[in-house]
Amino acid sequence: MDCKKNNVLSPEEMDRQFEYIKRIKKENDIYARERGKRRRAFVMTFGCQQNEADSEKISGMAEAMGYELTAEPAGASLIVVNTCAIREHAEQKALSVIGQYKHIKSKDPETIIAVCGCMVTQEHRVNEIKHSYPYVDFVFGTSSIHRLPELIIQRTESRRRIYCPEEADYLVAEGIPIKRNDGVRAWVSVMYGCNNFCSYCIVPYVRGRERSRTREAVFSEVEELVKKGYKDITLLGQNVNSYGKDSGYDYDFADLLAMLDTIEGDYMLHFMTSHPKDATHKLIDTMAAGRHIAKHFHLPMQAGSDEVLRVMNRRYTFEKYIAILDYITEKMPGAVITSDIMVGFPGETEEDFEDTLRALERAQFDMIYSFIYSPRRGTPACNMENQISDAVKSERFNRLLETQNAISLAKNKPLEHKTVRVLCDGRSKNNPDVFSGRTEGNKIVFFDGDDSDTGKFLDIFIERGDTFALYGKKVK
Ligand code: 5AD
Ligand code: SF4
């Protein structure tokens, strides 16, 4: 047995939830027979891929309970809002959407409205829901997703509102049904939680300590996805580089990747997110040797100033960060490297910020996700006195974008007149006359196509490389 420390939720607990699922399904089937239509469930998701993956489990359970999934909240019997807490803006968006559901409840008081996820894994937000959103039926945190069926039963039987406490142990729940939103790209969580406590970040407080799934569990999920025809599988974790350490496994993330890479088929493996403090040469060597592992590294740098990195508790210097990048480009020339950058961290001086701009020039990222620092209650940075004004933050943010946009353009230009392999996602949402897809490095490509191309790898001749996308034509 690989699992030295048992971090998996007991099978008895999962069986209990399946009993609730059966009971609800029976009732929903009777409703459907009597009314000639199924009860519907609507799941709204905010935030990162981990939340998307959690919502696919919520949808999977809802379907197993006999609900029909719908893309509209109006008319749904069950509404679940899966929230994010990473920045203030994400919380405000979720609260505003929850606010809009008041009229749904007043039209049909039988509608069950539940709020879950990172925002409501914080006590002050639970209190806010309790007092200011009285039509919300129940609230459950990130450790309790598997308890949705039980909470629905409790709510309908007791008529009392429920504020589900966090589980004392954050455990890995295996076997929850998953309803995937896409037939081509899939998420697979390899670990949950974070132990790093970067001083600005709420994640370790709302997602608990790190716990890794066993390689057998991950392997069989990925194998099944490849068999079903999924072409792009992204392994998820807040910090995949520490995979296995929490549970005392005698294999690490590189070993897991190498094992998954043995699965036969035409597919790509991506992963996110890596922490630079423990990105190893072994991992990079494994990627370089992989047959299916995309040559794409997302490695959040956050800042270019050593002092800012120190106060952020990132536990690496810029020099160390660059040494990893250099090793990646040495082993995988042409690899796409992307990053997360934050501006306006408390105490960030103009000089510190200029270090970040210089770092961008040195790193030559293909693309960055850029963020304005947002104070999160309960984190060390929130209480630091030297907070940066909004005006300075947004001025720096604009300069950051300007610098990176020029770099992104310069990285995309040389792809002109080259043929790249693209996984086709189908018609573009914004312009259904063109098709869109992504390269191995996750660059967006627009091209002429036809509906039968969806879900296929295509060769696209790039005619124009722009800042945010590539434009081309299918090689016939
Ligand atoms: N404010 C702004 N950005 C944040 N991130 C994490 N916490 C905060 C915060 N409090 C960013 C980091 C991280 C990404 C997922 O979100 O850059 O890498
Ligand atoms: Fe947050 Fe840092 Fe953990 Fe990433 S590694 S989730 S930024 S605490």
CSV table of C-alpha atoms in Angstrom, one decimal, residues 139-467:
chain,number,residue,atom,x,y,z
A,139,VAL,CA,-23.5,27.0,3.2
A,140,PHE,CA,-20.7,24.5,3.0
A,141,GLY,CA,-16.9,24.9,2.7
A,142,THR,CA,-14.3,23.3,0.5
A,143,SER,CA,-13.8,20.3,2.7
A,144,SER,CA,-17.5,19.4,2.6
A,145,ILE,CA,-18.3,19.2,-1.1
A,146,HIS,CA,-19.1,15.4,-0.8
A,147,ARG,CA,-21.8,16.2,1.8
A,148,LEU,CA,-24.1,18.1,-0.7
A,149,PRO,CA,-26.6,15.2,-0.7
A,150,GLU,CA,-26.8,15.0,3.0
A,151,LEU,CA,-27.2,18.8,3.3
A,152,ILE,CA,-30.1,18.8,0.8
A,153,ILE,CA,-31.9,16.1,2.9
A,154,GLN,CA,-31.2,17.9,6.2
A,155,ARG,CA,-32.5,21.2,4.7
A,156,THR,CA,-35.7,19.7,3.3
A,157,GLU,CA,-36.4,17.7,6.5
A,158,SER,CA,-35.6,20.2,9.1
A,159,ARG,CA,-36.5,23.5,7.3
A,160,ARG,CA,-33.6,25.1,9.3
A,161,ARG,CA,-30.8,26.9,7.5
A,162,ILE,CA,-27.5,25.0,7.8
A,163,TYR,CA,-24.0,26.4,8.1
A,164,CYS,CA,-21.9,23.3,7.6
A,165,PRO,CA,-18.7,23.5,9.8
A,166,GLU,CA,-15.4,22.7,8.2
A,167,GLU,CA,-14.3,19.1,8.7
A,168,ALA,CA,-11.5,18.9,11.3
A,169,ASP,CA,-9.4,16.9,8.8
A,170,TYR,CA,-9.4,17.9,5.3
A,171,LEU,CA,-9.6,14.5,3.5
A,172,VAL,CA,-9.5,13.3,-0.1
A,173,ALA,CA,-13.0,12.2,-1.2
A,174,GLU,CA,-12.6,9.5,-3.9
A,175,GLY,CA,-15.5,8.3,-6.0
A,176,ILE,CA,-17.7,11.4,-6.3
A,177,PRO,CA,-19.5,11.3,-9.6
A,178,ILE,CA,-18.1,13.9,-12.1
A,179,LYS,CA,-20.1,15.6,-14.8
A,180,ARG,CA,-17.4,17.2,-17.1
A,181,ASN,CA,-18.2,20.4,-18.9
A,182,ASP,CA,-16.1,19.6,-21.9
A,183,GLY,CA,-15.5,16.5,-24.0
A,184,VAL,CA,-12.0,17.4,-25.1
A,185,ARG,CA,-10.2,19.0,-22.1
A,186,ALA,CA,-10.4,17.7,-18.6
A,187,TRP,CA,-9.2,18.6,-15.1
A,188,VAL,CA,-7.8,16.0,-12.8
A,189,SER,CA,-6.9,17.1,-9.2
A,190,VAL,CA,-3.8,15.4,-8.0
A,191,MET,CA,-3.7,17.2,-4.6
A,192,TYR,CA,-5.7,19.6,-2.6
A,193,GLY,CA,-4.7,22.4,-0.2
A,194,CYS,CA,-1.5,24.4,0.3
A,195,ASN,CA,1.1,24.5,3.0
A,196,ASN,CA,3.1,27.5,1.8
A,197,PHE,CA,1.4,30.5,3.4
A,198,CYS,CA,2.6,33.2,1.0
A,199,SER,CA,1.8,36.2,3.1
A,200,TYR,CA,-0.8,37.7,0.8
A,201,CYS,CA,-2.7,34.5,0.1
A,202,ILE,CA,-6.0,33.2,1.5
A,203,VAL,CA,-5.7,29.7,-0.1
A,204,PRO,CA,-4.0,27.9,2.8
A,205,TYR,CA,-6.8,29.2,5.1
A,206,VAL,CA,-9.7,28.2,2.9
A,207,ARG,CA,-8.4,25.0,1.4
A,208,GLY,CA,-6.5,23.5,4.3
A,209,ARG,CA,-3.3,21.5,4.4
A,210,GLU,CA,-1.8,19.6,1.4
A,211,ARG,CA,-3.1,16.2,0.8
A,212,SER,CA,-2.2,14.1,-2.3
A,213,ARG,CA,-4.2,11.5,-4.1
A,214,THR,CA,-2.4,8.2,-4.6
A,215,ARG,CA,-0.8,7.7,-8.0
A,216,GLU,CA,-3.1,4.7,-8.6
A,217,ALA,CA,-6.2,6.9,-8.2
A,218,VAL,CA,-4.8,9.6,-10.5
A,219,PHE,CA,-3.6,7.0,-13.0
A,220,SER,CA,-6.9,5.3,-13.4
A,221,GLU,CA,-8.8,8.6,-13.8
A,222,VAL,CA,-6.4,9.8,-16.5
A,223,GLU,CA,-6.4,6.4,-18.2
A,224,GLU,CA,-10.2,6.5,-18.3
A,225,LEU,CA,-10.2,10.0,-19.7
A,226,VAL,CA,-7.8,9.1,-22.5
A,227,LYS,CA,-9.9,6.0,-23.3
A,228,LYS,CA,-13.0,8.2,-23.6
A,229,GLY,CA,-11.1,10.4,-26.1
A,230,TYR,CA,-10.1,13.4,-24.0
A,231,LYS,CA,-7.2,15.1,-25.7
A,232,ASP,CA,-5.9,17.5,-23.1
A,233,ILE,CA,-5.7,16.7,-19.4
A,234,THR,CA,-4.6,19.3,-16.9
A,235,LEU,CA,-3.3,18.0,-13.5
A,236,LEU,CA,-4.3,20.4,-10.8
A,237,GLY,CA,-2.9,21.3,-7.4
A,238,GLN,CA,-2.0,24.6,-5.7
A,239,ASN,CA,1.6,23.4,-5.7
A,240,VAL,CA,2.0,20.2,-7.6
A,241,ASN,CA,5.8,20.3,-6.9
A,242,SER,CA,5.1,19.1,-3.3
A,243,TYR,CA,2.9,16.3,-4.5
A,244,GLY,CA,3.3,13.2,-2.3
A,245,LYS,CA,5.3,14.9,0.5
A,246,ASP,CA,2.3,15.3,2.8
A,247,SER,CA,1.4,11.7,2.6
A,248,GLY,CA,4.9,10.2,2.8
A,249,TYR,CA,4.7,8.6,-0.6
A,250,ASP,CA,7.9,7.3,-2.0
A,251,TYR,CA,7.2,8.9,-5.3
A,252,ASP,CA,7.1,12.6,-6.3
A,253,PHE,CA,5.3,14.7,-8.9
A,254,ALA,CA,8.0,13.9,-11.6
A,255,ASP,CA,7.4,10.2,-10.9
A,256,LEU,CA,3.7,10.6,-11.2
A,257,LEU,CA,4.1,12.5,-14.5
A,258,ALA,CA,6.4,9.8,-15.9
A,259,MET,CA,3.9,7.1,-14.9
A,260,LEU,CA,1.0,8.9,-16.6
A,261,ASP,CA,3.1,9.5,-19.7
A,262,THR,CA,3.1,5.7,-20.2
A,263,ILE,CA,-0.6,5.7,-21.0
A,264,GLU,CA,-0.9,5.1,-24.8
A,265,GLY,CA,-3.0,7.5,-26.9
A,266,ASP,CA,-3.1,10.8,-28.7
A,267,TYR,CA,-3.3,13.3,-25.8
A,268,MET,CA,-1.4,16.0,-23.9
A,269,LEU,CA,-0.7,16.4,-20.2
A,270,HIS,CA,-0.6,19.9,-18.7
A,271,PHE,CA,-0.2,20.7,-15.0
A,272,MET,CA,-0.6,23.7,-12.8
A,273,THR,CA,0.5,25.3,-10.5
A,274,SER,CA,4.2,24.9,-9.7
A,275,HIS,CA,6.0,26.7,-6.9
A,276,PRO,CA,9.5,27.8,-7.9
A,277,LYS,CA,10.9,27.0,-4.5
A,278,ASP,CA,10.7,23.3,-5.2
A,279,ALA,CA,10.7,23.0,-9.0
A,280,THR,CA,13.3,20.3,-9.5
A,281,HIS,CA,15.7,19.5,-12.3
A,282,LYS,CA,14.2,16.0,-12.1
A,283,LEU,CA,10.7,17.4,-13.0
A,284,ILE,CA,12.2,19.4,-15.9
A,285,ASP,CA,14.1,16.4,-17.2
A,286,THR,CA,10.9,14.3,-17.0
A,287,MET,CA,9.0,16.9,-19.0
A,288,ALA,CA,11.8,17.1,-21.6
A,289,ALA,CA,11.8,13.3,-22.0
A,290,GLY,CA,8.0,13.0,-22.0
A,291,ARG,CA,6.0,11.9,-25.0
A,292,HIS,CA,2.7,13.4,-23.9
A,293,ILE,CA,3.8,16.1,-21.4
A,294,ALA,CA,3.2,19.6,-22.9
A,295,LYS,CA,6.4,21.7,-23.1
A,296,HIS,CA,4.6,24.4,-21.1
A,297,PHE,CA,5.6,25.6,-17.7
A,298,HIS,CA,3.5,27.9,-15.6
A,299,LEU,CA,5.8,29.2,-12.9
A,300,PRO,CA,4.4,32.1,-10.8
A,301,MET,CA,7.2,34.6,-10.1
A,302,GLN,CA,5.0,37.2,-8.4
A,303,ALA,CA,7.7,39.9,-8.2
A,304,GLY,CA,11.2,40.6,-9.3
A,305,SER,CA,12.5,42.3,-6.1
A,306,ASP,CA,14.2,40.0,-3.6
A,307,GLU,CA,12.9,42.1,-0.7
A,308,VAL,CA,9.3,41.9,-1.9
A,309,LEU,CA,9.7,38.1,-2.5
A,310,ARG,CA,11.1,37.8,1.1
A,311,VAL,CA,8.2,39.6,2.7
A,312,MET,CA,5.8,37.6,0.5
A,313,ASN,CA,7.3,34.5,2.1
A,314,ARG,CA,8.0,33.0,-1.3
A,315,ARG,CA,11.3,31.4,-0.2
A,316,TYR,CA,13.3,32.0,-3.4
A,317,THR,CA,15.3,34.9,-4.9
A,318,PHE,CA,15.0,36.3,-8.3
A,319,GLU,CA,18.4,34.7,-9.1
A,320,LYS,CA,17.2,31.3,-8.1
A,321,TYR,CA,14.0,31.8,-10.1
A,322,ILE,CA,16.0,32.7,-13.2
A,323,ALA,CA,18.2,29.7,-12.8
A,324,ILE,CA,15.1,27.5,-13.0
A,325,LEU,CA,14.0,29.3,-16.2
A,326,ASP,CA,17.4,28.9,-17.7
A,327,TYR,CA,17.3,25.2,-17.0
A,328,ILE,CA,13.9,24.9,-18.6
A,329,THR,CA,15.0,26.6,-21.8
A,330,GLU,CA,18.2,24.7,-21.9
A,331,LYS,CA,16.4,21.3,-21.7
A,332,MET,CA,13.4,22.3,-23.7
A,333,PRO,CA,14.3,25.1,-26.2
A,334,GLY,CA,11.1,26.7,-27.4
A,335,ALA,CA,9.1,25.7,-24.3
A,336,VAL,CA,6.3,28.1,-23.5
A,337,ILE,CA,6.8,29.8,-20.1
A,338,THR,CA,4.0,31.7,-18.4
A,339,SER,CA,3.8,33.3,-15.0
A,340,ASP,CA,1.7,35.1,-12.4
A,341,ILE,CA,2.8,38.6,-11.4
A,342,MET,CA,1.4,40.8,-8.7
A,343,VAL,CA,1.8,44.6,-8.3
A,344,GLY,CA,1.1,46.8,-5.2
A,345,PHE,CA,2.2,44.3,-2.5
A,346,PRO,CA,2.5,46.3,0.8
A,347,GLY,CA,5.8,48.1,0.9
A,348,GLU,CA,6.6,47.7,-2.8
A,349,THR,CA,8.7,50.8,-3.7
A,350,GLU,CA,9.1,52.3,-7.1
A,351,GLU,CA,12.5,50.6,-7.3
A,352,ASP,CA,11.0,47.2,-6.3
A,353,PHE,CA,8.4,47.6,-9.0
A,354,GLU,CA,11.1,48.5,-11.6
A,355,ASP,CA,12.9,45.3,-10.5
A,356,THR,CA,9.7,43.5,-11.6
A,357,LEU,CA,9.7,45.2,-15.0
A,358,ARG,CA,13.4,44.3,-15.4
A,359,ALA,CA,12.6,40.8,-14.4
A,360,LEU,CA,10.0,40.6,-17.1
A,361,GLU,CA,12.5,41.7,-19.7
A,362,ARG,CA,15.0,39.1,-18.5
A,363,ALA,CA,12.4,36.2,-18.2
A,364,GLN,CA,10.7,36.8,-21.5
A,365,PHE,CA,7.5,35.1,-20.5
A,366,ASP,CA,5.2,34.2,-23.4
A,367,MET,CA,2.3,35.4,-21.3
A,368,ILE,CA,1.5,36.5,-17.7
A,369,TYR,CA,-1.5,36.6,-15.5
A,370,SER,CA,-1.2,39.9,-13.8
A,371,PHE,CA,-2.9,40.9,-10.5
A,372,ILE,CA,-3.3,44.0,-8.4
A,373,TYR,CA,-2.6,43.0,-4.7
A,374,SER,CA,-5.9,42.7,-2.8
A,375,PRO,CA,-5.8,42.6,1.0
A,376,ARG,CA,-7.3,39.3,2.3
A,377,ARG,CA,-8.6,39.3,5.9
A,378,GLY,CA,-6.6,37.0,8.2
A,379,THR,CA,-3.4,37.0,6.1
A,380,PRO,CA,-0.2,38.6,7.4
A,381,ALA,CA,0.1,41.1,4.5
A,382,CYS,CA,-3.4,42.4,5.2
A,383,ASN,CA,-2.2,43.8,8.5
A,384,MET,CA,1.0,45.4,7.1
A,385,GLU,CA,1.0,49.1,7.6
A,386,ASN,CA,2.7,50.1,4.4
A,387,GLN,CA,-0.3,49.4,2.0
A,388,ILE,CA,0.0,50.9,-1.5
A,389,SER,CA,-2.6,53.4,-2.6
A,390,ASP,CA,-5.1,52.3,-5.3
A,391,ALA,CA,-3.8,55.1,-7.7
A,392,VAL,CA,-0.2,53.8,-7.5
A,393,LYS,CA,-1.3,50.2,-7.8
A,394,SER,CA,-3.3,50.9,-11.0
A,395,GLU,CA,-0.5,53.0,-12.5
A,396,ARG,CA,2.0,50.2,-11.9
A,397,PHE,CA,-0.5,47.7,-13.2
A,398,ASN,CA,-0.8,49.6,-16.5
A,399,ARG,CA,3.0,49.8,-16.8
A,400,LEU,CA,3.3,46.1,-16.1
A,401,LEU,CA,0.8,45.3,-18.9
A,402,GLU,CA,2.5,47.6,-21.3
A,403,THR,CA,5.9,46.0,-20.7
A,404,GLN,CA,4.6,42.5,-20.9
A,405,ASN,CA,2.4,43.1,-24.0
A,406,ALA,CA,5.5,44.2,-26.0
A,407,ILE,CA,7.2,41.0,-24.9
A,408,SER,CA,4.2,38.7,-25.7
A,409,LEU,CA,4.1,40.3,-29.1
A,410,ALA,CA,7.8,39.8,-29.7
A,411,LYS,CA,7.4,36.1,-28.6
A,412,ASN,CA,4.5,35.5,-31.0
A,413,LYS,CA,5.9,37.3,-34.1
A,414,PRO,CA,8.5,34.6,-34.9
A,415,LEU,CA,5.7,32.0,-35.1
A,416,GLU,CA,4.5,33.7,-38.3
A,417,HIS,CA,4.9,31.5,-41.4
A,418,LYS,CA,5.4,28.4,-39.1
A,419,THR,CA,3.1,25.5,-38.8
A,420,VAL,CA,2.0,24.7,-35.3
A,421,ARG,CA,-0.1,21.8,-33.8
A,422,VAL,CA,-3.4,23.0,-32.4
A,423,LEU,CA,-6.1,21.3,-30.4
A,424,CYS,CA,-9.4,22.6,-31.9
A,425,ASP,CA,-12.0,23.7,-29.4
A,426,GLY,CA,-14.7,24.5,-32.0
A,427,ARG,CA,-16.2,27.7,-33.0
A,428,SER,CA,-15.0,30.8,-31.3
A,429,LYS,CA,-17.5,32.1,-28.7
A,430,ASN,CA,-17.0,35.7,-29.8
A,431,ASN,CA,-17.1,35.1,-33.5
A,432,PRO,CA,-18.7,31.8,-34.6
A,433,ASP,CA,-17.4,32.3,-38.1
A,434,VAL,CA,-13.9,31.3,-37.0
A,435,PHE,CA,-12.6,28.4,-35.0
A,436,SER,CA,-10.3,28.5,-32.0
A,437,GLY,CA,-7.9,26.2,-30.4
A,438,ARG,CA,-4.7,26.1,-28.3
A,439,THR,CA,-1.2,25.1,-29.0
A,440,GLU,CA,0.8,22.8,-26.7
A,441,GLY,CA,1.9,25.9,-24.9
A,442,ASN,CA,-1.7,27.1,-24.4
A,443,LYS,CA,-1.5,29.9,-26.9
A,444,ILE,CA,-4.9,30.8,-28.4
A,445,VAL,CA,-5.1,30.3,-32.2
A,446,PHE,CA,-7.9,31.4,-34.5
A,447,PHE,CA,-8.3,29.8,-37.9
A,448,ASP,CA,-10.7,28.6,-40.6
A,449,GLY,CA,-12.1,25.2,-39.8
A,450,ASP,CA,-15.2,23.1,-39.8
A,451,ASP,CA,-17.3,21.5,-37.1
A,452,SER,CA,-15.8,18.1,-37.7
A,453,ASP,CA,-12.4,19.6,-36.5
A,454,THR,CA,-13.6,20.1,-32.9
A,455,GLY,CA,-11.6,17.9,-30.5
A,456,LYS,CA,-8.9,17.1,-33.1
A,457,PHE,CA,-5.3,18.1,-33.3
A,458,LEU,CA,-4.7,20.1,-36.5
A,459,ASP,CA,-1.7,21.7,-38.2
A,460,ILE,CA,-2.2,25.4,-38.5
A,461,PHE,CA,-0.1,27.7,-40.7
A,462,ILE,CA,0.3,30.9,-38.7
A,463,GLU,CA,-0.2,34.0,-40.8
A,464,ARG,CA,-0.1,36.6,-38.0
A,465,GLY,CA,1.3,36.5,-34.4
A,466,ASP,CA,-0.4,39.1,-32.2
A,467,THR,CA,0.0,40.0,-28.5
